[in-house]
Structure formats: C-alpha cells, structure tokens
mmCIF file of C-alpha atoms in Angstrom:
data_model
loop_
_atom_site.group_PDB
_atom_site.id
_atom_site.type_symbol
_atom_site.label_atom_id
_atom_site.label_comp_id
_atom_site.label_asym_id
_atom_site.label_seq_id
_atom_site.Cartn_x
_atom_site.Cartn_y
_atom_site.Cartn_z
ATOM 1 C CA MET A 1 15.513 32.975 73.409
ATOM 2 C CA ARG A 2 14.629 29.557 74.685
ATOM 3 C CA ALA A 3 18.213 28.772 75.461
ATOM 4 C CA ALA A 4 18.329 31.957 77.542
ATOM 5 C CA ARG A 5 15.249 30.876 79.452
ATOM 6 C CA VAL A 6 16.682 27.509 80.190
ATOM 7 C CA PHE A 7 19.973 29.176 81.157
ATOM 8 C CA PHE A 8 18.559 31.436 83.803
ATOM 9 C CA ALA A 9 16.174 28.795 85.147
ATOM 10 C CA ILE A 10 19.054 26.412 85.843
ATOM 11 C CA MET A 11 21.121 29.187 87.298
ATOM 12 C CA ALA A 12 18.470 29.708 89.861
ATOM 13 C CA LEU A 13 19.135 26.232 91.165
ATOM 14 C CA GLY A 14 22.647 27.322 92.046
ATOM 15 C CA LEU A 15 26.115 27.122 90.550
ATOM 16 C CA ALA A 16 26.908 23.947 92.399
ATOM 17 C CA VAL A 17 25.497 21.967 89.503
ATOM 18 C CA CYS A 18 27.938 23.603 87.152
ATOM 19 C CA ALA A 19 30.945 22.691 89.258
ATOM 20 C CA ALA A 20 30.312 18.911 89.178
ATOM 21 C CA GLU A 21 33.080 17.057 87.276
ATOM 22 C CA PRO A 22 33.702 13.365 86.792
ATOM 23 C CA ALA A 23 36.959 11.858 87.877
ATOM 24 C CA LYS A 24 39.416 11.608 85.008
ATOM 25 C CA ALA A 25 41.742 8.781 84.119
ATOM 26 C CA ALA A 26 45.465 9.292 84.393
ATOM 27 C CA GLY A 27 47.234 10.636 81.383
ATOM 28 C CA PRO A 28 47.443 13.852 79.355
ATOM 29 C CA SER A 29 44.438 15.971 80.145
ATOM 30 C CA GLY A 30 42.257 18.339 78.149
ATOM 31 C CA VAL A 31 39.858 20.681 79.940
ATOM 32 C CA VAL A 32 37.035 18.149 79.599
ATOM 33 C CA LEU A 33 38.537 14.756 78.798
ATOM 34 C CA THR A 34 41.794 12.915 78.980
ATOM 35 C CA VAL A 35 43.105 11.404 75.794
ATOM 36 C CA LYS A 36 42.970 7.948 77.351
ATOM 37 C CA GLN A 37 39.195 8.258 77.629
ATOM 38 C CA LEU A 38 39.024 8.105 73.837
ATOM 39 C CA ASP A 39 39.148 4.760 72.037
ATOM 40 C CA GLN A 40 42.517 3.936 70.400
ATOM 41 C CA LYS A 41 41.398 4.595 66.941
ATOM 42 C CA THR A 42 40.223 8.038 67.832
ATOM 43 C CA GLN A 43 43.363 8.725 69.837
ATOM 44 C CA LYS A 44 45.551 7.789 66.916
ATOM 45 C CA ASP A 45 43.502 9.755 64.344
ATOM 46 C CA LEU A 46 43.193 12.838 66.566
ATOM 47 C CA THR A 47 46.776 12.902 67.474
ATOM 48 C CA ALA A 48 47.831 12.667 63.860
ATOM 49 C CA ARG A 49 45.431 15.446 62.765
ATOM 50 C CA ILE A 50 46.639 17.717 65.544
ATOM 51 C CA LYS A 51 50.252 17.136 64.656
ATOM 52 C CA LYS A 52 49.625 17.955 61.001
ATOM 53 C CA ALA A 53 47.471 20.970 61.845
ATOM 54 C CA ARG A 54 50.257 22.346 64.061
ATOM 55 C CA ALA A 55 52.800 21.891 61.357
ATOM 56 C CA ASP A 56 50.517 23.538 58.771
ATOM 57 C CA ASN A 57 49.361 26.460 60.898
ATOM 58 C CA PRO A 58 51.073 26.878 64.276
ATOM 59 C CA VAL A 59 49.775 30.452 64.608
ATOM 60 C CA VAL A 60 46.198 29.349 64.944
ATOM 61 C CA PHE A 61 47.119 27.213 68.009
ATOM 62 C CA GLN A 62 48.588 30.357 69.624
ATOM 63 C CA ARG A 63 45.413 32.293 68.793
ATOM 64 C CA VAL A 64 43.191 29.661 70.441
ATOM 65 C CA ALA A 65 45.462 29.699 73.484
ATOM 66 C CA LYS A 66 45.224 33.491 73.642
ATOM 67 C CA VAL A 67 41.461 33.359 73.632
ATOM 68 C CA ALA A 68 41.577 30.808 76.442
ATOM 69 C CA SER A 69 43.971 32.907 78.467
ATOM 70 C CA GLN A 70 41.517 35.778 78.435
ATOM 71 C CA VAL A 71 38.775 33.756 80.279
ATOM 72 C CA PRO A 72 39.721 34.813 83.892
ATOM 73 C CA GLU A 73 39.515 38.450 82.998
ATOM 74 C CA LEU A 74 36.332 38.041 81.033
ATOM 75 C CA ASP A 75 34.841 36.205 83.967
ATOM 76 C CA LYS A 76 35.601 39.118 86.284
ATOM 77 C CA ARG A 77 33.883 41.539 83.902
ATOM 78 C CA ARG A 78 30.856 39.387 83.025
ATOM 79 C CA ARG A 79 27.409 40.896 83.245
ATOM 80 C CA GLY A 80 25.537 37.618 83.310
ATOM 81 C CA PRO A 81 25.993 34.296 85.036
ATOM 82 C CA PHE A 82 28.823 33.306 82.591
ATOM 83 C CA ALA A 83 31.089 35.153 80.098
ATOM 84 C CA THR A 84 31.458 33.752 76.566
ATOM 85 C CA ILE A 85 34.310 33.034 74.240
ATOM 86 C CA THR A 86 32.372 31.225 71.519
ATOM 87 C CA LEU A 87 32.280 34.085 68.963
ATOM 88 C CA SER A 88 35.921 34.790 69.474
ATOM 89 C CA LEU A 89 36.815 31.252 68.752
ATOM 90 C CA LYS A 90 34.400 31.124 65.802
ATOM 91 C CA ARG A 91 36.216 34.057 64.194
ATOM 92 C CA LEU A 92 39.403 32.091 64.016
ATOM 93 C CA GLY A 93 37.846 29.931 61.275
ATOM 94 C CA PRO A 94 37.979 26.259 60.339
ATOM 95 C CA ASP A 95 41.702 25.978 61.199
ATOM 96 C CA ALA A 96 40.865 26.423 64.767
ATOM 97 C CA LEU A 97 39.129 23.043 65.074
ATOM 98 C CA MET A 98 42.232 20.946 65.800
ATOM 99 C CA PRO A 99 43.667 23.284 68.510
ATOM 100 C CA MET A 100 40.194 23.429 70.132
ATOM 101 C CA LEU A 101 39.850 19.608 70.113
ATOM 102 C CA GLU A 102 43.381 19.296 71.494
ATOM 103 C CA MET A 103 42.439 21.717 74.286
ATOM 104 C CA LEU A 104 39.263 19.782 75.023
ATOM 105 C CA ALA A 105 40.575 16.254 74.978
ATOM 106 C CA VAL A 106 44.413 16.029 74.736
ATOM 107 C CA LYS A 107 46.232 18.910 76.413
ATOM 108 C CA GLY A 108 44.641 22.083 77.832
ATOM 109 C CA PRO A 109 45.376 24.675 80.443
ATOM 110 C CA ALA A 110 45.055 23.611 84.066
ATOM 111 C CA ARG A 111 42.145 25.019 85.961
ATOM 112 C CA GLY A 112 44.406 26.513 88.594
ATOM 113 C CA ASP A 113 42.554 29.186 90.535
ATOM 114 C CA MET A 114 39.881 29.706 87.876
ATOM 115 C CA THR A 115 36.417 30.240 89.358
ATOM 116 C CA SER A 116 33.724 27.712 88.610
ATOM 117 C CA THR A 117 32.069 30.229 86.207
ATOM 118 C CA ALA A 118 35.358 30.843 84.398
ATOM 119 C CA TRP A 119 36.016 27.132 84.083
ATOM 120 C CA THR A 120 32.551 26.634 82.637
ATOM 121 C CA THR A 121 33.100 29.533 80.245
ATOM 122 C CA LEU A 122 36.236 27.954 78.868
ATOM 123 C CA ARG A 123 34.896 24.435 78.482
ATOM 124 C CA VAL A 124 31.510 25.406 77.091
ATOM 125 C CA GLY A 125 32.943 28.038 74.753
ATOM 126 C CA LEU A 126 35.339 25.435 73.231
ATOM 127 C CA ILE A 127 32.539 22.876 72.758
ATOM 128 C CA GLU A 128 30.144 25.390 71.196
ATOM 129 C CA ALA A 129 32.822 26.700 68.798
ATOM 130 C CA VAL A 130 33.613 23.166 67.774
ATOM 131 C CA GLY A 131 29.951 22.473 67.118
ATOM 132 C CA ILE A 132 29.538 25.517 64.935
ATOM 133 C CA GLN A 133 32.068 24.102 62.481
ATOM 134 C CA ARG A 134 29.796 21.057 61.923
ATOM 135 C CA ASP A 135 32.846 18.805 61.263
ATOM 136 C CA GLY A 136 32.366 15.018 61.778
ATOM 137 C CA VAL A 137 35.955 14.758 63.023
ATOM 138 C CA ALA A 138 34.738 16.146 66.305
ATOM 139 C CA GLU A 139 31.944 13.604 66.768
ATOM 140 C CA PRO A 140 33.903 11.038 68.833
ATOM 141 C CA VAL A 141 35.162 13.667 71.235
ATOM 142 C CA LEU A 142 31.662 15.157 71.645
ATOM 143 C CA THR A 143 30.109 11.743 72.088
ATOM 144 C CA LYS A 144 32.628 10.884 74.911
ATOM 145 C CA ILE A 145 31.886 14.142 76.590
ATOM 146 C CA LEU A 146 28.176 13.247 76.564
ATOM 147 C CA GLU A 147 28.849 9.862 77.955
ATOM 148 C CA THR A 148 31.161 10.926 80.783
ATOM 149 C CA ASP A 149 30.630 14.446 81.892
ATOM 150 C CA SER A 150 27.939 15.468 84.438
ATOM 151 C CA ASP A 151 28.166 19.340 84.297
ATOM 152 C CA TYR A 152 24.790 20.531 83.003
ATOM 153 C CA TRP A 153 26.242 23.260 80.721
ATOM 154 C CA VAL A 154 28.996 21.111 79.373
ATOM 155 C CA VAL A 155 26.561 18.266 78.509
ATOM 156 C CA ARG A 156 24.129 20.773 76.945
ATOM 157 C CA ALA A 157 26.814 22.346 74.878
ATOM 158 C CA ALA A 158 27.999 18.870 73.707
ATOM 159 C CA ALA A 159 24.419 17.897 72.810
ATOM 160 C CA GLU A 160 23.939 20.999 70.787
ATOM 161 C CA ALA A 161 27.263 20.560 69.049
ATOM 162 C CA LEU A 162 26.533 16.981 68.257
ATOM 163 C CA GLY A 163 23.158 17.978 66.956
ATOM 164 C CA ARG A 164 24.792 20.500 64.582
ATOM 165 C CA ILE A 165 26.968 17.731 63.164
ATOM 166 C CA GLY A 166 23.749 15.763 62.588
ATOM 167 C CA THR A 167 25.016 12.364 61.388
ATOM 168 C CA ASP A 168 22.922 9.242 61.808
ATOM 169 C CA SER A 169 25.125 8.156 64.700
ATOM 170 C CA ALA A 170 25.069 11.602 66.352
ATOM 171 C CA ALA A 171 21.241 11.657 66.212
ATOM 172 C CA ALA A 172 21.023 8.145 67.584
ATOM 173 C CA LYS A 173 23.295 9.041 70.508
ATOM 174 C CA LEU A 174 21.191 12.068 71.380
ATOM 175 C CA VAL A 175 17.933 10.105 71.150
ATOM 176 C CA SER A 176 19.402 7.386 73.388
ATOM 177 C CA LEU A 177 20.272 9.955 76.064
ATOM 178 C CA ALA A 178 16.971 11.834 75.704
ATOM 179 C CA GLU A 179 15.026 8.682 76.337
ATOM 180 C CA LYS A 180 16.868 7.734 79.543
ATOM 181 C CA PRO A 181 15.627 9.391 82.768
ATOM 182 C CA ASN A 182 19.109 10.176 84.109
ATOM 183 C CA GLN A 183 20.956 13.302 85.141
ATOM 184 C CA ARG A 184 21.976 14.182 81.556
ATOM 185 C CA ARG A 185 18.447 13.950 80.164
ATOM 186 C CA MET A 186 17.285 17.512 80.817
ATOM 187 C CA ALA A 187 20.542 18.987 79.410
ATOM 188 C CA VAL A 188 20.108 16.856 76.266
ATOM 189 C CA LEU A 189 16.425 17.692 75.877
ATOM 190 C CA SER A 190 17.177 21.435 76.097
ATOM 191 C CA ALA A 191 19.554 21.103 73.067
ATOM 192 C CA ILE A 192 18.406 18.142 70.985
ATOM 193 C CA GLY A 193 16.261 20.422 68.761
ATOM 194 C CA ASN A 194 19.477 21.341 66.978
ATOM 195 C CA ALA A 195 19.596 17.715 65.600
ATOM 196 C CA ARG A 196 17.014 18.259 62.915
ATOM 197 C CA ARG A 197 16.552 14.678 61.796
ATOM 198 C CA PRO A 198 13.399 12.487 61.359
ATOM 199 C CA VAL A 199 14.565 10.048 64.063
ATOM 200 C CA VAL A 200 14.828 12.917 66.554
ATOM 201 C CA ALA A 201 11.401 14.263 65.707
ATOM 202 C CA GLN A 202 9.910 10.793 66.126
ATOM 203 C CA ALA A 203 11.657 10.269 69.437
ATOM 204 C CA LEU A 204 10.477 13.623 70.796
ATOM 205 C CA SER A 205 6.902 12.717 69.813
ATOM 206 C CA LYS A 206 7.015 9.700 71.965
ATOM 207 C CA ILE A 207 8.720 11.456 74.841
ATOM 208 C CA VAL A 208 6.133 14.211 74.999
ATOM 209 C CA ALA A 209 3.281 11.761 74.795
ATOM 210 C CA SER A 210 4.580 9.741 77.763
ATOM 211 C CA ALA A 211 6.052 12.567 79.932
ATOM 212 C CA THR A 212 4.801 12.641 83.450
ATOM 213 C CA ASP A 213 6.494 15.792 84.763
ATOM 214 C CA ARG A 214 6.178 19.437 83.657
ATOM 215 C CA ARG A 215 9.818 20.022 83.081
ATOM 216 C CA THR A 216 10.238 17.124 80.706
ATOM 217 C CA THR A 217 6.995 18.174 78.982
ATOM 218 C CA ARG A 218 7.994 21.815 78.575
ATOM 219 C CA LEU A 219 11.526 20.989 77.313
ATOM 220 C CA THR A 220 10.184 18.483 74.786
ATOM 221 C CA ILE A 221 7.590 20.900 73.551
ATOM 222 C CA GLN A 222 10.322 23.483 72.989
ATOM 223 C CA ALA A 223 12.554 20.821 71.354
ATOM 224 C CA LEU A 224 9.806 19.889 68.904
ATOM 225 C CA GLY A 225 9.528 23.575 67.926
ATOM 226 C CA ASP A 226 13.291 23.727 67.383
ATOM 227 C CA VAL A 227 13.566 20.552 65.444
ATOM 228 C CA GLY A 228 10.786 21.590 63.100
ATOM 229 C CA ASN A 229 11.769 25.232 62.968
ATOM 230 C CA THR A 230 10.619 26.579 59.596
ATOM 231 C CA TRP A 231 13.428 29.136 59.386
ATOM 232 C CA ALA A 232 16.088 26.525 60.020
ATOM 233 C CA TRP A 233 14.651 24.307 57.286
ATOM 234 C CA LYS A 234 15.012 27.146 54.741
ATOM 235 C CA THR A 235 18.763 27.289 55.143
ATOM 236 C CA PRO A 236 20.797 25.701 52.296
ATOM 237 C CA ALA A 237 22.424 23.157 54.585
ATOM 238 C CA LEU A 238 19.081 21.729 55.776
ATOM 239 C CA SER A 239 16.904 22.283 52.730
ATOM 240 C CA LYS A 240 19.083 20.128 50.563
ATOM 241 C CA THR A 241 18.582 17.093 52.846
ATOM 242 C CA GLY A 242 14.958 16.677 51.817
ATOM 243 C CA GLU A 243 13.996 15.749 55.299
ATOM 244 C CA GLY A 244 12.242 19.001 56.216
ATOM 245 C CA GLY A 245 8.754 17.896 55.246
ATOM 246 C CA SER A 246 8.933 14.704 57.357
ATOM 247 C CA VAL A 247 10.461 16.433 60.361
ATOM 248 C CA ARG A 248 7.984 19.340 60.383
ATOM 249 C CA SER A 249 4.897 17.228 59.904
ATOM 250 C CA THR A 250 5.965 14.826 62.681
ATOM 251 C CA ALA A 251 6.585 17.732 64.992
ATOM 252 C CA ALA A 252 3.290 19.472 64.088
ATOM 253 C CA LYS A 253 1.263 16.346 64.713
ATOM 254 C CA ALA A 254 2.862 15.703 68.135
ATOM 255 C CA LEU A 255 2.341 19.347 69.099
ATOM 256 C CA ILE A 256 -1.306 19.386 68.134
ATOM 257 C CA ASP A 257 -1.895 16.059 69.949
ATOM 258 C CA THR A 258 -0.197 17.539 73.022
ATOM 259 C CA PHE A 259 -2.258 20.734 72.749
ATOM 260 C CA VAL A 260 -5.393 18.631 72.856
ATOM 261 C CA ARG A 261 -4.223 16.932 76.060
ATOM 262 C CA LEU A 262 -2.814 19.929 77.811
ATOM 263 C CA TYR A 263 -4.660 23.011 76.524
ATOM 264 C CA GLY A 264 -6.019 23.614 80.110
ATOM 265 C CA ASP A 265 -2.522 24.242 81.379
ATOM 266 C CA LYS A 266 -1.913 27.976 80.631
ATOM 267 C CA GLU A 267 1.877 27.866 80.761
ATOM 268 C CA LEU A 268 2.232 24.822 78.575
ATOM 269 C CA ARG A 269 -0.437 26.083 76.215
ATOM 270 C CA VAL A 270 1.644 29.168 75.555
ATOM 271 C CA GLU A 271 4.716 26.947 74.897
ATOM 272 C CA LEU A 272 2.701 24.745 72.560
ATOM 273 C CA GLN A 273 1.402 27.755 70.575
ATOM 274 C CA LYS A 274 4.915 29.128 70.204
ATOM 275 C CA SER A 275 6.271 25.800 68.934
ATOM 276 C CA ILE A 276 3.280 25.219 66.559
ATOM 277 C CA LEU A 277 3.810 28.646 64.987
ATOM 278 C CA LEU A 278 7.558 28.132 64.781
ATOM 279 C CA VAL A 279 7.135 24.778 62.898
ATOM 280 C CA ASP A 280 4.546 26.424 60.630
ATOM 281 C CA ASP A 281 3.731 23.101 58.946
ATOM 282 C CA PRO A 282 1.227 23.398 56.034
ATOM 283 C CA ALA A 283 -0.869 20.543 57.471
ATOM 284 C CA THR A 284 -1.500 22.336 60.759
ATOM 285 C CA PRO A 285 -4.925 23.782 59.897
ATOM 286 C CA GLY A 286 -6.134 20.348 58.961
ATOM 287 C CA LEU A 287 -4.775 18.852 62.120
ATOM 288 C CA ILE A 288 -6.582 21.542 64.116
ATOM 289 C CA GLU A 289 -9.875 20.865 62.392
ATOM 290 C CA ALA A 290 -9.521 17.102 62.886
ATOM 291 C CA ALA A 291 -8.826 17.604 66.547
ATOM 292 C CA LYS A 292 -12.194 19.467 66.910
ATOM 293 C CA SER A 293 -14.124 16.315 66.115
ATOM 294 C CA GLY A 294 -15.802 15.276 69.341
ATOM 295 C CA ALA A 295 -14.001 18.014 71.328
ATOM 296 C CA SER A 296 -15.598 19.669 74.280
ATOM 297 C CA PRO A 297 -16.772 23.298 73.863
ATOM 298 C CA GLU A 298 -13.748 24.519 75.787
ATOM 299 C CA LEU A 299 -11.281 22.584 73.674
ATOM 300 C CA ALA A 300 -12.960 23.528 70.463
ATOM 301 C CA GLN A 301 -12.761 27.193 71.495
ATOM 302 C CA ALA A 302 -9.064 26.757 72.231
ATOM 303 C CA LEU A 303 -8.439 25.136 68.888
ATOM 304 C CA ASP A 304 -10.292 27.894 67.052
ATOM 305 C CA ALA A 305 -8.080 30.486 68.836
ATOM 306 C CA LEU A 306 -5.004 28.450 67.853
ATOM 307 C CA ARG A 307 -6.027 28.371 64.258
ATOM 308 C CA GLN A 308 -6.527 32.122 64.233
ATOM 309 C CA LYS A 309 -3.021 32.645 65.698
ATOM 310 C CA PHE A 310 -1.599 30.247 63.112
ATOM 311 C CA GLU A 311 -3.305 32.034 60.218
ATOM 312 C CA LYS A 312 -2.150 35.455 61.390
ATOM 313 C CA SER A 313 1.427 34.250 61.900
ATOM 314 C CA PRO A 314 4.021 36.492 60.171
ATOM 315 C CA LEU A 315 5.855 33.369 59.126
ATOM 316 C CA HIS A 316 3.265 32.923 56.418
ATOM 317 C CA LYS A 317 4.643 35.952 54.649
ATOM 318 C CA TYR A 318 7.912 34.214 53.889
#
C-alpha cells in the first residue's frame, strides 16, 4: 500500500523523471548497465556464470526474452502508469536469475521505439524479479545500478532488491545513500525498509530525528514501519536471524520520539500511528507512558489515544 502511494505521488510530478538515464560507457550493453561499468572481478564471474547457465538451461534464457518481448504490448494495454512483468519473471524460478542479470548488465534488447513507460516496465521488472530471488550473486550489479542510475523507479527497485538480499555490505550501501541529500535519496528511503537490519533501523532513527522537510520525514516514518514490520519478522527467513527484537525496539523508540515532536501535524501523526502499530513492539506501551512524563495536556491526550489504538490493534491477536 505504501509503495502504491509513493508510486502515484511521484507520477504526479511527471514522467520526465522516469526518462532520465545516465550516459553509458562503450561496450556490450544491458538495459541498465554496460558490462564495462562492472569491476573486472564481477565481469569475469558474471560472464562465467551466464555461460554455464546458458549451457545448463538454454530454454530459460528464451523464456526471459519472451517475457521482455511482451513489454510493448503490455504497455499499450496498461491500466495504471506502468505495466508490470515482475510476476511473470518470478514464475520462471531460480534459473531465470542469470538471464535476467545478463539482460540488465551484459546484453539486453535495444530500447528502439519503446515508450518511456515501456522502458521503465522492462528495467524495473527485471530488477524486482532479481531481488525476489535474494541471491547475493546479484549484489554487485544492483549496487552499481544504485551508484550510477538516476531514474527514480530504477533506483527504487534496485534499493528494494538490495534490501531483500540484506547482507552487511548491502545494508551499508543503502544506509550510505539514505544519509546523503542527493537525487537518489528519496528513492532509497522509499525502499530501504526492505533491508531489515539493525544498522538500517539505527540509521533511520537518526535521519527522522534530524529531517527538516516533510517528504524526508514522511518517507522515513514509513521506512521505520517497514523495517520493524511485525509480520515480516515472523517469516522463517527473518525470524532465524535473531535480529527482530533489536530492529523492532529501535524502530518503536524512534517512532514514539517522533510522535512526541510531531503529534500536532495531523498527516504525519496518522503515518506515525500506522508505523507504530505495524511494528507492534512489546515495549511500546512503556514508551508511551514514559513520554507522558512532563507532557502538555494536549500531548498527554494524544499519547493516551495512541495507546488505546495500540491495545486494540488486531496484530495483538497473532
């Protein structure tokens, strides 16, 4: 739901943002990178893996290419701002990873007469489908995309995909980009909640405390809700890491502190309530009570209302 809100908010600014692309170095070209943009070790490793994958399962390369070839027609029939091929690529399974990485960074179809929306559909769909596989082999490619591309939706998809991979280095890269006030920051903030690591929760806590504009504040509040999402932390992949308690408590404290500062802003107060309920940290009632110490009557009333919402949250049933 939050991704959808961000999606349509950015679309309101115009599709010109989506069409921006950095200049590419000479050499074989994928739809986002050229192979020469990758370091030599990654080039060698990726080329070898693609060669082996093609020998082992040439059919999956054809299937990925078929999905890509359908983009122009899907674009014509789209009902929203963009069509999507992510689920079609996901259905091809783990063997589709190498053909997708090849298309992204080594050799992909030329844009030709594709519309800007079709081109975005192709590039974002490939990145999202790569991220769903959570395979560390893709990390160097995704990192390079984050470092070099300027298209909002491409950067956002790469940040989300890197967050799903979730290694220490992936989390560090996302934190680094989220902390810098540049053109990629908003795209990264809108997706960094998928990187559910303590270092990310800590960084978001600092960002929301120092944010001076509403957009950064709102995106960071939403990211704190995502990073501490109680549902996500109940999944086997995340629960086994043992980091859920730390991440959720860090997110909850940052959200309550922000609530105390910004409760008078109706829009941000709603976002804060949503994120606090989504994190559903056991320490939340205690944090709320502590915040009432020395609070104004208006703040105390707002905190009481927040506690009531928290206690009535359906998440407590699970």
